[in-house]
Amino acid sequence: MIKLVDVEKTYFSKAGDIAALKKTNIEVKEGEIFGIIGLSGAGKSTLIRCINMLEVPTGGQVFVDGQELTAMNEGQLRKARQNIGMIFQHFNLLASRTVFDNIAFPLEIQGMPKEKIAERVRELLDLVQLTDRADYYPSQLSGGQKQRVGIARALASNPKVLLSDEATSALDPQTTKSILQLLRDINKRLNLTIVMITHQMEVVKEICDRVAVIENGVIIEEGSMYKVFTEPQEETTKEFVKTVNDIKIPPMVDTESMKQTYFPGARLLVNLTFLDSGESGEGKEKSAGADQPMVSALIKKFGVDVNIISGKVDYLKDTPYGTLLVEIMGDEKGIADSVQYAKEAGVKLEVIGYVG
């Protein structure tokens, strides 16, 4: 559906040239939700604006729905952009227009008859659950309601692609969840391809099928959301994952004396990750599920004691994802055998260190 081939974007100025994108290659499949995550200044907003040619690439090719946008003239681009909707961080609504008229605006520009516009706007108001707010002005709406208007407006021309540029970063967590749920519903109902720009790993975890990590204008990691979240390769990706999956060691554990090798009386601190063993597919591998009695198995098989310090169950989109922070206590061989057994059983195990 979307393909970027060696796309580059350089901003030229007397103070010096800035390479915002460097040889960027991305392919987004039809009907998927694709996330692009990066820190401020990484180039993610430039990238998404190159997809609809609001930013003209310095080099490379941009394809959307089989058409090369980089080879089009202005007239052809205007028509092609009708298949690409976009929602923004700060809503960009017209203050002097009602909710109904804001949604109708792009259809008016296209010259659609008033009767058809009214019919389409009513459909969209129902879709974003704002039928009772049709005659309100933006100043009378909450942030979440404004973003719903922005989404409806972006869908007005019935596009095949929806671009989201930090659409939830100005919203509180509860409102963010409701907007993400709306986008998921729209994606399923309309088979709409969605590209989401964000600096929040929580957004990626909640909604995306695949994700790319961008840093200094370069895609440094890409894959299924499941794979990138559970097995991050790059330091930047690991830092993003930590924002929603940070292991917090409680004060009762003396980390000051932590060592990486066994010593008499030591307790091994490990983090166990249990992925849904019933799920498989792209980017997923068979893994121990949270329903397996791993802790009791270690105690019975190797004569060790296992103390559960903390634990939680989360979801990666629709996939259950559990973590346990535990101490394994016993002799050196028993601890080593326990670690090996857990790994062979498919549990993702991170050794933190030995504490006294």
mmCIF file of C-alpha atoms in Angstrom:
data_model
loop_
_atom_site.group_PDB
_atom_site.id
_atom_site.type_symbol
_atom_site.label_atom_id
_atom_site.label_comp_id
_atom_site.label_asym_id
_atom_site.label_seq_id
_atom_site.Cartn_x
_atom_site.Cartn_y
_atom_site.Cartn_z
ATOM 1 C CA MET A 1 0.000 0.000 0.000
ATOM 2 C CA ILE A 2 2.821 2.425 0.932
ATOM 3 C CA LYS A 3 6.413 2.073 -0.190
ATOM 4 C CA LEU A 4 9.342 4.419 0.355
ATOM 5 C CA VAL A 5 12.470 3.696 -1.682
ATOM 6 C CA ASP A 6 15.731 5.424 -0.674
ATOM 7 C CA VAL A 7 13.799 8.521 0.398
ATOM 8 C CA GLU A 8 15.968 11.443 1.497
ATOM 9 C CA LYS A 9 15.094 14.891 2.743
ATOM 10 C CA THR A 10 17.691 17.621 3.231
ATOM 11 C CA TYR A 11 16.917 21.152 4.377
ATOM 12 C CA PHE A 12 19.318 23.639 2.830
ATOM 13 C CA SER A 13 20.241 26.897 4.569
ATOM 14 C CA LYS A 14 23.104 29.355 4.872
ATOM 15 C CA ALA A 15 23.744 28.123 8.400
ATOM 16 C CA GLY A 16 24.308 24.599 7.081
ATOM 17 C CA ASP A 17 22.423 21.730 5.510
ATOM 18 C CA ILE A 18 20.336 19.397 7.693
ATOM 19 C CA ALA A 19 19.745 15.820 6.535
ATOM 20 C CA ALA A 20 16.354 15.012 8.110
ATOM 21 C CA LEU A 21 15.998 11.677 6.292
ATOM 22 C CA LYS A 22 18.762 9.455 4.941
ATOM 23 C CA LYS A 23 18.065 6.652 2.420
ATOM 24 C CA THR A 24 14.816 5.616 4.105
ATOM 25 C CA ASN A 25 13.130 2.402 2.972
ATOM 26 C CA ILE A 26 9.751 1.382 4.402
ATOM 27 C CA GLU A 27 6.924 -0.801 3.149
ATOM 28 C CA VAL A 28 3.475 -0.667 4.785
ATOM 29 C CA LYS A 29 0.982 -3.411 3.952
ATOM 30 C CA GLU A 30 -2.647 -2.796 3.108
ATOM 31 C CA GLY A 31 -4.926 -2.763 6.147
ATOM 32 C CA GLU A 32 -2.203 -2.750 8.812
ATOM 33 C CA ILE A 33 -1.410 -0.211 11.511
ATOM 34 C CA PHE A 34 2.237 0.753 11.173
ATOM 35 C CA GLY A 35 3.996 2.747 13.886
ATOM 36 C CA ILE A 36 7.034 4.992 13.474
ATOM 37 C CA ILE A 37 8.581 5.877 16.821
ATOM 38 C CA GLY A 38 11.456 8.206 17.603
ATOM 39 C CA LEU A 39 12.626 11.007 19.844
ATOM 40 C CA SER A 40 12.047 14.674 19.032
ATOM 41 C CA GLY A 41 14.131 15.677 16.014
ATOM 42 C CA ALA A 42 14.613 12.087 14.842
ATOM 43 C CA GLY A 43 12.892 12.804 11.495
ATOM 44 C CA LYS A 44 9.586 11.014 12.041
ATOM 45 C CA SER A 45 7.313 13.973 11.213
ATOM 46 C CA THR A 46 9.370 14.714 8.094
ATOM 47 C CA LEU A 47 8.967 11.077 7.087
ATOM 48 C CA ILE A 48 5.176 11.046 7.406
ATOM 49 C CA ARG A 49 4.892 14.361 5.536
ATOM 50 C CA CYS A 50 6.936 12.852 2.700
ATOM 51 C CA ILE A 51 4.307 10.105 2.370
ATOM 52 C CA ASN A 52 1.633 12.614 1.310
ATOM 53 C CA MET A 53 4.208 14.922 -0.301
ATOM 54 C CA LEU A 54 3.578 17.860 2.025
ATOM 55 C CA GLU A 55 7.366 17.649 2.168
ATOM 56 C CA VAL A 56 8.930 16.957 -1.221
ATOM 57 C CA PRO A 57 11.783 14.452 -0.827
ATOM 58 C CA THR A 58 15.245 15.533 -1.947
ATOM 59 C CA GLY A 59 15.728 12.068 -3.384
ATOM 60 C CA GLY A 60 14.064 8.662 -3.671
ATOM 61 C CA GLN A 61 10.564 7.490 -4.565
ATOM 62 C CA VAL A 62 7.236 7.444 -2.721
ATOM 63 C CA PHE A 63 4.512 5.000 -3.782
ATOM 64 C CA VAL A 64 0.958 4.959 -2.371
ATOM 65 C CA ASP A 65 -1.587 2.430 -3.620
ATOM 66 C CA GLY A 66 0.625 1.591 -6.588
ATOM 67 C CA GLN A 67 1.054 5.201 -7.726
ATOM 68 C CA GLU A 68 4.388 7.030 -7.613
ATOM 69 C CA LEU A 69 3.656 10.344 -5.935
ATOM 70 C CA THR A 70 7.196 11.635 -6.543
ATOM 71 C CA ALA A 71 6.565 11.496 -10.308
ATOM 72 C CA MET A 72 3.319 13.521 -10.211
ATOM 73 C CA ASN A 73 2.653 17.159 -11.004
ATOM 74 C CA GLU A 74 0.642 19.403 -8.639
ATOM 75 C CA GLY A 75 -2.719 18.605 -10.237
ATOM 76 C CA GLN A 76 -2.129 14.878 -10.052
ATOM 77 C CA LEU A 77 -0.950 15.189 -6.446
ATOM 78 C CA ARG A 78 -4.082 17.031 -5.374
ATOM 79 C CA LYS A 79 -6.205 14.187 -6.706
ATOM 80 C CA ALA A 80 -3.964 11.492 -5.207
ATOM 81 C CA ARG A 81 -4.093 13.159 -1.778
ATOM 82 C CA GLN A 82 -7.844 12.539 -1.644
ATOM 83 C CA ASN A 83 -6.891 8.933 -0.862
ATOM 84 C CA ILE A 84 -4.653 10.022 2.033
ATOM 85 C CA GLY A 85 -6.228 11.433 5.191
ATOM 86 C CA MET A 86 -4.189 13.059 7.967
ATOM 87 C CA ILE A 87 -4.809 13.863 11.624
ATOM 88 C CA PHE A 88 -2.638 16.193 13.685
ATOM 89 C CA GLN A 89 -1.467 16.631 17.268
ATOM 90 C CA HIS A 90 -3.202 19.998 17.729
ATOM 91 C CA PHE A 91 -6.395 19.126 15.800
ATOM 92 C CA ASN A 92 -6.160 22.092 13.324
ATOM 93 C CA LEU A 93 -9.914 22.745 13.421
ATOM 94 C CA LEU A 94 -11.498 25.921 12.085
ATOM 95 C CA ALA A 95 -12.714 27.864 15.145
ATOM 96 C CA SER A 96 -15.448 29.700 13.227
ATOM 97 C CA ARG A 97 -17.034 26.499 11.922
ATOM 98 C CA THR A 98 -19.238 23.989 13.722
ATOM 99 C CA VAL A 99 -18.307 20.319 14.057
ATOM 100 C CA PHE A 100 -20.554 19.553 11.063
ATOM 101 C CA ASP A 101 -18.963 22.271 8.938
ATOM 102 C CA ASN A 102 -15.381 21.286 9.901
ATOM 103 C CA ILE A 103 -16.015 17.746 8.687
ATOM 104 C CA ALA A 104 -17.753 19.040 5.556
ATOM 105 C CA PHE A 105 -14.922 21.427 4.642
ATOM 106 C CA PRO A 106 -12.744 19.064 2.514
ATOM 107 C CA LEU A 107 -15.831 17.851 0.658
ATOM 108 C CA GLU A 108 -16.828 21.428 -0.124
ATOM 109 C CA ILE A 109 -13.378 22.040 -1.609
ATOM 110 C CA GLN A 110 -13.837 18.971 -3.808
ATOM 111 C CA GLY A 111 -17.151 20.405 -5.077
ATOM 112 C CA MET A 112 -19.391 17.639 -3.768
ATOM 113 C CA PRO A 113 -23.162 18.461 -3.859
ATOM 114 C CA LYS A 114 -24.640 19.667 -0.544
ATOM 115 C CA GLU A 115 -26.986 16.707 -0.222
ATOM 116 C CA LYS A 116 -24.110 14.242 -0.605
ATOM 117 C CA ILE A 117 -21.999 16.234 1.871
ATOM 118 C CA ALA A 118 -24.735 16.168 4.499
ATOM 119 C CA GLU A 119 -25.182 12.426 4.065
ATOM 120 C CA ARG A 120 -21.454 11.761 4.347
ATOM 121 C CA VAL A 121 -21.009 14.025 7.384
ATOM 122 C CA ARG A 122 -23.860 12.287 9.215
ATOM 123 C CA GLU A 123 -22.192 8.915 8.558
ATOM 124 C CA LEU A 124 -18.899 10.193 9.954
ATOM 125 C CA LEU A 125 -20.501 11.789 13.010
ATOM 126 C CA ASP A 126 -22.026 8.422 13.815
ATOM 127 C CA LEU A 127 -18.686 6.669 13.231
ATOM 128 C CA VAL A 128 -16.803 8.898 15.693
ATOM 129 C CA GLN A 129 -19.761 9.034 18.120
ATOM 130 C CA LEU A 130 -20.345 12.794 17.899
ATOM 131 C CA THR A 131 -23.853 12.917 16.422
ATOM 132 C CA ASP A 132 -25.088 15.023 19.345
ATOM 133 C CA ARG A 133 -22.229 17.541 18.883
ATOM 134 C CA ALA A 134 -22.858 18.421 15.223
ATOM 135 C CA ASP A 135 -23.770 22.066 15.957
ATOM 136 C CA TYR A 136 -21.044 22.667 18.560
ATOM 137 C CA TYR A 137 -17.991 24.833 17.913
ATOM 138 C CA PRO A 138 -14.431 23.631 18.673
ATOM 139 C CA SER A 139 -14.253 25.861 21.773
ATOM 140 C CA GLN A 140 -17.147 23.866 23.252
ATOM 141 C CA LEU A 141 -15.398 20.499 22.870
ATOM 142 C CA SER A 142 -12.950 18.530 24.986
ATOM 143 C CA GLY A 143 -9.551 17.539 23.580
ATOM 144 C CA GLY A 144 -10.745 14.022 22.815
ATOM 145 C CA GLN A 145 -13.834 15.317 21.039
ATOM 146 C CA LYS A 146 -11.724 17.711 18.967
ATOM 147 C CA GLN A 147 -9.517 14.821 17.880
ATOM 148 C CA ARG A 148 -12.588 12.800 16.930
ATOM 149 C CA VAL A 149 -13.652 15.696 14.699
ATOM 150 C CA GLY A 150 -10.146 15.691 13.206
ATOM 151 C CA ILE A 151 -10.423 11.965 12.502
ATOM 152 C CA ALA A 152 -13.868 12.374 10.911
ATOM 153 C CA ARG A 153 -12.582 15.215 8.728
ATOM 154 C CA ALA A 154 -9.593 13.097 7.642
ATOM 155 C CA LEU A 155 -11.980 10.304 6.636
ATOM 156 C CA ALA A 156 -14.382 12.607 4.761
ATOM 157 C CA SER A 157 -13.110 11.779 1.265
ATOM 158 C CA ASN A 158 -13.103 8.035 2.051
ATOM 159 C CA PRO A 159 -9.299 7.637 1.896
ATOM 160 C CA LYS A 160 -7.412 4.353 1.710
ATOM 161 C CA VAL A 161 -4.609 5.613 3.981
ATOM 162 C CA LEU A 162 -4.753 7.541 7.261
ATOM 163 C CA LEU A 163 -1.643 9.324 8.546
ATOM 164 C CA SER A 164 -1.496 10.211 12.240
ATOM 165 C CA ASP A 165 1.131 12.761 13.310
ATOM 166 C CA GLU A 166 1.391 12.531 17.128
ATOM 167 C CA ALA A 167 -2.422 12.491 17.251
ATOM 168 C CA THR A 168 -2.615 11.462 20.929
ATOM 169 C CA SER A 169 0.368 13.233 22.509
ATOM 170 C CA ALA A 170 -1.717 16.270 23.556
ATOM 171 C CA LEU A 171 -4.326 14.091 25.284
ATOM 172 C CA ASP A 172 -4.550 12.625 28.784
ATOM 173 C CA PRO A 173 -4.028 8.833 29.175
ATOM 174 C CA GLN A 174 -7.723 7.939 29.407
ATOM 175 C CA THR A 175 -8.646 10.005 26.348
ATOM 176 C CA THR A 176 -5.647 8.570 24.492
ATOM 177 C CA LYS A 177 -6.973 5.051 25.067
ATOM 178 C CA SER A 178 -10.400 5.991 23.708
ATOM 179 C CA ILE A 179 -8.886 7.556 20.565
ATOM 180 C CA LEU A 180 -6.652 4.525 19.998
ATOM 181 C CA GLN A 181 -9.662 2.231 20.381
ATOM 182 C CA LEU A 182 -11.539 4.351 17.833
ATOM 183 C CA LEU A 183 -8.639 4.056 15.368
ATOM 184 C CA ARG A 184 -8.531 0.279 15.888
ATOM 185 C CA ASP A 185 -12.265 0.039 15.212
ATOM 186 C CA ILE A 186 -11.943 2.181 12.075
ATOM 187 C CA ASN A 187 -9.015 0.081 10.894
ATOM 188 C CA LYS A 188 -11.034 -3.124 11.217
ATOM 189 C CA ARG A 189 -14.311 -1.741 9.901
ATOM 190 C CA LEU A 190 -12.900 0.056 6.863
ATOM 191 C CA ASN A 191 -9.715 -2.019 6.291
ATOM 192 C CA LEU A 192 -7.945 1.344 6.466
ATOM 193 C CA THR A 193 -4.149 1.437 6.328
ATOM 194 C CA ILE A 194 -2.890 3.602 9.210
ATOM 195 C CA VAL A 195 0.604 5.045 9.721
ATOM 196 C CA MET A 196 1.171 6.428 13.211
ATOM 197 C CA ILE A 197 3.984 8.772 14.203
ATOM 198 C CA THR A 198 4.631 8.806 17.943
ATOM 199 C CA HIS A 199 7.249 9.120 20.665
ATOM 200 C CA GLN A 200 5.142 6.996 23.049
ATOM 201 C CA MET A 201 5.835 3.249 23.232
ATOM 202 C CA GLU A 202 2.487 2.860 25.011
ATOM 203 C CA VAL A 203 0.747 3.879 21.769
ATOM 204 C CA VAL A 204 2.759 1.358 19.732
ATOM 205 C CA LYS A 205 2.047 -1.414 22.244
ATOM 206 C CA GLU A 206 -1.671 -0.669 22.242
ATOM 207 C CA ILE A 207 -2.449 -0.500 18.539
ATOM 208 C CA CYS A 208 0.355 -1.236 16.044
ATOM 209 C CA ASP A 209 0.931 -4.383 13.986
ATOM 210 C CA ARG A 210 4.462 -3.424 12.956
ATOM 211 C CA VAL A 211 6.842 -0.683 14.009
ATOM 212 C CA ALA A 212 9.958 1.121 12.796
ATOM 213 C CA VAL A 213 12.338 3.006 15.087
ATOM 214 C CA ILE A 214 13.926 6.137 13.632
ATOM 215 C CA GLU A 215 17.010 7.942 14.936
ATOM 216 C CA ASN A 216 18.873 10.844 13.305
ATOM 217 C CA GLY A 217 16.961 10.347 10.051
ATOM 218 C CA VAL A 218 17.759 6.630 9.822
ATOM 219 C CA ILE A 219 15.500 3.608 10.422
ATOM 220 C CA ILE A 220 17.563 1.656 12.960
ATOM 221 C CA GLU A 221 15.120 -1.172 13.696
ATOM 222 C CA GLU A 222 11.943 -2.523 12.119
ATOM 223 C CA GLY A 223 9.689 -5.527 12.605
ATOM 224 C CA SER A 224 6.450 -6.789 14.101
ATOM 225 C CA MET A 225 5.437 -4.865 17.200
ATOM 226 C CA TYR A 226 5.557 -8.129 19.123
ATOM 227 C CA LYS A 227 9.149 -8.854 18.083
ATOM 228 C CA VAL A 228 10.465 -5.317 18.543
ATOM 229 C CA PHE A 229 8.875 -5.019 21.980
ATOM 230 C CA THR A 230 10.008 -8.377 23.343
ATOM 231 C CA GLU A 231 13.427 -8.535 21.673
ATOM 232 C CA PRO A 232 14.679 -4.975 21.063
ATOM 233 C CA GLN A 233 18.095 -4.896 19.406
ATOM 234 C CA GLU A 234 19.135 -1.241 19.454
ATOM 235 C CA GLU A 235 19.779 0.858 22.574
ATOM 236 C CA THR A 236 17.206 3.472 21.552
ATOM 237 C CA THR A 237 14.565 0.774 21.131
ATOM 238 C CA LYS A 238 15.449 -0.713 24.514
ATOM 239 C CA GLU A 239 15.008 2.694 26.138
ATOM 240 C CA PHE A 240 11.554 3.061 24.555
ATOM 241 C CA VAL A 241 10.541 -0.409 25.792
ATOM 242 C CA LYS A 242 11.699 0.471 29.309
ATOM 243 C CA THR A 243 9.201 3.343 29.451
ATOM 244 C CA VAL A 244 6.367 0.790 29.657
ATOM 245 C CA ASN A 245 8.212 -2.321 30.836
ATOM 246 C CA ASP A 246 10.806 -1.109 33.323
ATOM 247 C CA ILE A 247 11.865 -3.607 35.979
ATOM 248 C CA LYS A 248 11.620 -1.896 39.344
ATOM 249 C CA ILE A 249 13.691 -3.557 42.051
ATOM 250 C CA PRO A 250 12.168 -2.810 45.477
ATOM 251 C CA PRO A 251 14.231 -1.201 48.262
ATOM 252 C CA MET A 252 14.199 -4.442 50.286
ATOM 253 C CA VAL A 253 16.636 -5.973 47.769
ATOM 254 C CA ASP A 254 20.224 -4.893 48.425
ATOM 255 C CA THR A 255 21.387 -4.014 44.906
ATOM 256 C CA GLU A 256 24.560 -2.307 46.151
ATOM 257 C CA SER A 257 26.165 -5.697 46.788
ATOM 258 C CA MET A 258 24.943 -7.193 43.485
ATOM 259 C CA LYS A 259 27.447 -9.355 41.577
ATOM 260 C CA GLN A 260 27.358 -11.164 38.261
ATOM 261 C CA THR A 261 28.903 -14.394 39.575
ATOM 262 C CA TYR A 262 27.722 -16.815 42.254
ATOM 263 C CA PHE A 263 28.985 -16.581 45.832
ATOM 264 C CA PRO A 264 27.978 -18.706 48.867
ATOM 265 C CA GLY A 265 24.507 -17.804 50.104
ATOM 266 C CA ALA A 266 23.721 -15.710 47.010
ATOM 267 C CA ARG A 267 20.218 -15.272 45.610
ATOM 268 C CA LEU A 268 19.903 -14.883 41.830
ATOM 269 C CA LEU A 269 17.592 -12.077 40.772
ATOM 270 C CA VAL A 270 15.932 -12.773 37.404
ATOM 271 C CA ASN A 271 13.093 -11.355 35.350
ATOM 272 C CA LEU A 272 10.858 -13.960 33.698
ATOM 273 C CA THR A 273 8.702 -13.031 30.714
ATOM 274 C CA PHE A 274 5.771 -15.241 29.740
ATOM 275 C CA LEU A 275 4.245 -14.772 26.284
ATOM 276 C CA ASP A 276 0.956 -16.248 25.140
ATOM 277 C CA SER A 277 1.861 -19.781 24.079
ATOM 278 C CA GLY A 278 -1.326 -20.099 22.045
ATOM 279 C CA GLU A 279 -0.351 -17.337 19.618
ATOM 280 C CA SER A 280 1.848 -17.758 16.601
ATOM 281 C CA GLY A 281 2.403 -15.926 13.372
ATOM 282 C CA GLU A 282 4.638 -13.239 11.921
ATOM 283 C CA GLY A 283 7.199 -12.112 14.469
ATOM 284 C CA LYS A 284 5.951 -14.579 17.095
ATOM 285 C CA GLU A 285 7.616 -17.725 18.295
ATOM 286 C CA LYS A 286 6.367 -20.542 20.498
ATOM 287 C CA SER A 287 6.870 -19.516 24.092
ATOM 288 C CA ALA A 288 5.924 -20.519 27.603
ATOM 289 C CA GLY A 289 2.570 -19.144 28.602
ATOM 290 C CA ALA A 290 1.632 -17.662 31.940
ATOM 291 C CA ASP A 291 -0.529 -20.738 32.594
ATOM 292 C CA GLN A 292 2.542 -22.997 32.943
ATOM 293 C CA PRO A 293 3.584 -23.780 36.556
ATOM 294 C CA MET A 294 7.170 -22.636 36.047
ATOM 295 C CA VAL A 295 7.911 -21.607 39.644
ATOM 296 C CA SER A 296 6.694 -24.884 41.177
ATOM 297 C CA ALA A 297 8.580 -26.847 38.478
ATOM 298 C CA LEU A 298 11.873 -25.190 39.433
ATOM 299 C CA ILE A 299 11.306 -25.918 43.121
ATOM 300 C CA LYS A 300 10.440 -29.610 42.521
ATOM 301 C CA LYS A 301 13.094 -30.381 39.896
ATOM 302 C CA PHE A 302 16.140 -28.593 41.310
ATOM 303 C CA GLY A 303 15.500 -28.213 45.034
ATOM 304 C CA VAL A 304 15.735 -24.428 44.903
ATOM 305 C CA ASP A 305 13.562 -21.867 46.634
ATOM 306 C CA VAL A 306 11.859 -19.233 44.496
ATOM 307 C CA ASN A 307 10.643 -15.967 45.985
ATOM 308 C CA ILE A 308 8.305 -13.863 43.828
ATOM 309 C CA ILE A 309 9.142 -10.180 44.358
ATOM 310 C CA SER A 310 6.728 -8.602 41.866
ATOM 311 C CA GLY A 311 4.714 -9.403 38.772
ATOM 312 C CA LYS A 312 2.164 -8.095 36.291
ATOM 313 C CA VAL A 313 0.149 -9.072 33.221
ATOM 314 C CA ASP A 314 -0.049 -6.685 30.279
ATOM 315 C CA TYR A 315 -1.089 -6.892 26.633
ATOM 316 C CA LEU A 316 0.789 -6.330 23.383
ATOM 317 C CA LYS A 317 -2.209 -5.297 21.304
ATOM 318 C CA ASP A 318 -4.313 -8.462 21.861
ATOM 319 C CA THR A 319 -1.552 -10.777 23.084
ATOM 320 C CA PRO A 320 -1.160 -11.474 26.845
ATOM 321 C CA TYR A 321 2.290 -10.661 28.184
ATOM 322 C CA GLY A 322 3.291 -11.484 31.785
ATOM 323 C CA THR A 323 6.431 -10.685 33.786
ATOM 324 C CA LEU A 324 7.715 -11.956 37.141
ATOM 325 C CA LEU A 325 10.660 -10.602 39.115
ATOM 326 C CA VAL A 326 11.924 -13.489 41.263
ATOM 327 C CA GLU A 327 14.811 -14.570 43.472
ATOM 328 C CA ILE A 328 16.172 -18.106 43.005
ATOM 329 C CA MET A 329 17.918 -19.457 46.116
ATOM 330 C CA GLY A 330 19.983 -22.645 46.407
ATOM 331 C CA ASP A 331 23.407 -24.033 45.609
ATOM 332 C CA GLU A 332 25.308 -22.907 42.515
ATOM 333 C CA LYS A 333 24.362 -25.956 40.407
ATOM 334 C CA GLY A 334 20.676 -25.791 41.358
ATOM 335 C CA ILE A 335 20.453 -22.134 40.383
ATOM 336 C CA ALA A 336 22.319 -22.689 37.086
ATOM 337 C CA ASP A 337 20.141 -25.697 36.195
ATOM 338 C CA SER A 338 16.991 -23.708 37.000
ATOM 339 C CA VAL A 339 18.030 -20.914 34.651
ATOM 340 C CA GLN A 340 18.823 -23.378 31.857
ATOM 341 C CA TYR A 341 15.521 -25.214 32.338
ATOM 342 C CA ALA A 342 13.505 -22.003 32.155
ATOM 343 C CA LYS A 343 15.274 -20.954 28.960
ATOM 344 C CA GLU A 344 14.696 -24.346 27.337
ATOM 345 C CA ALA A 345 11.003 -24.159 28.297
ATOM 346 C CA GLY A 346 10.693 -21.000 26.195
ATOM 347 C CA VAL A 347 10.570 -18.474 29.015
ATOM 348 C CA LYS A 348 12.382 -15.254 28.176
ATOM 349 C CA LEU A 349 14.745 -14.843 31.108
ATOM 350 C CA GLU A 350 16.880 -11.836 31.980
ATOM 351 C CA VAL A 351 19.545 -12.408 34.619
ATOM 352 C CA ILE A 352 19.870 -9.257 36.726
ATOM 353 C CA GLY A 353 22.511 -10.414 39.195
ATOM 354 C CA TYR A 354 23.351 -12.176 42.477
ATOM 355 C CA VAL A 355 22.504 -10.473 45.752
ATOM 356 C CA GLY A 356 23.445 -11.428 49.314
#
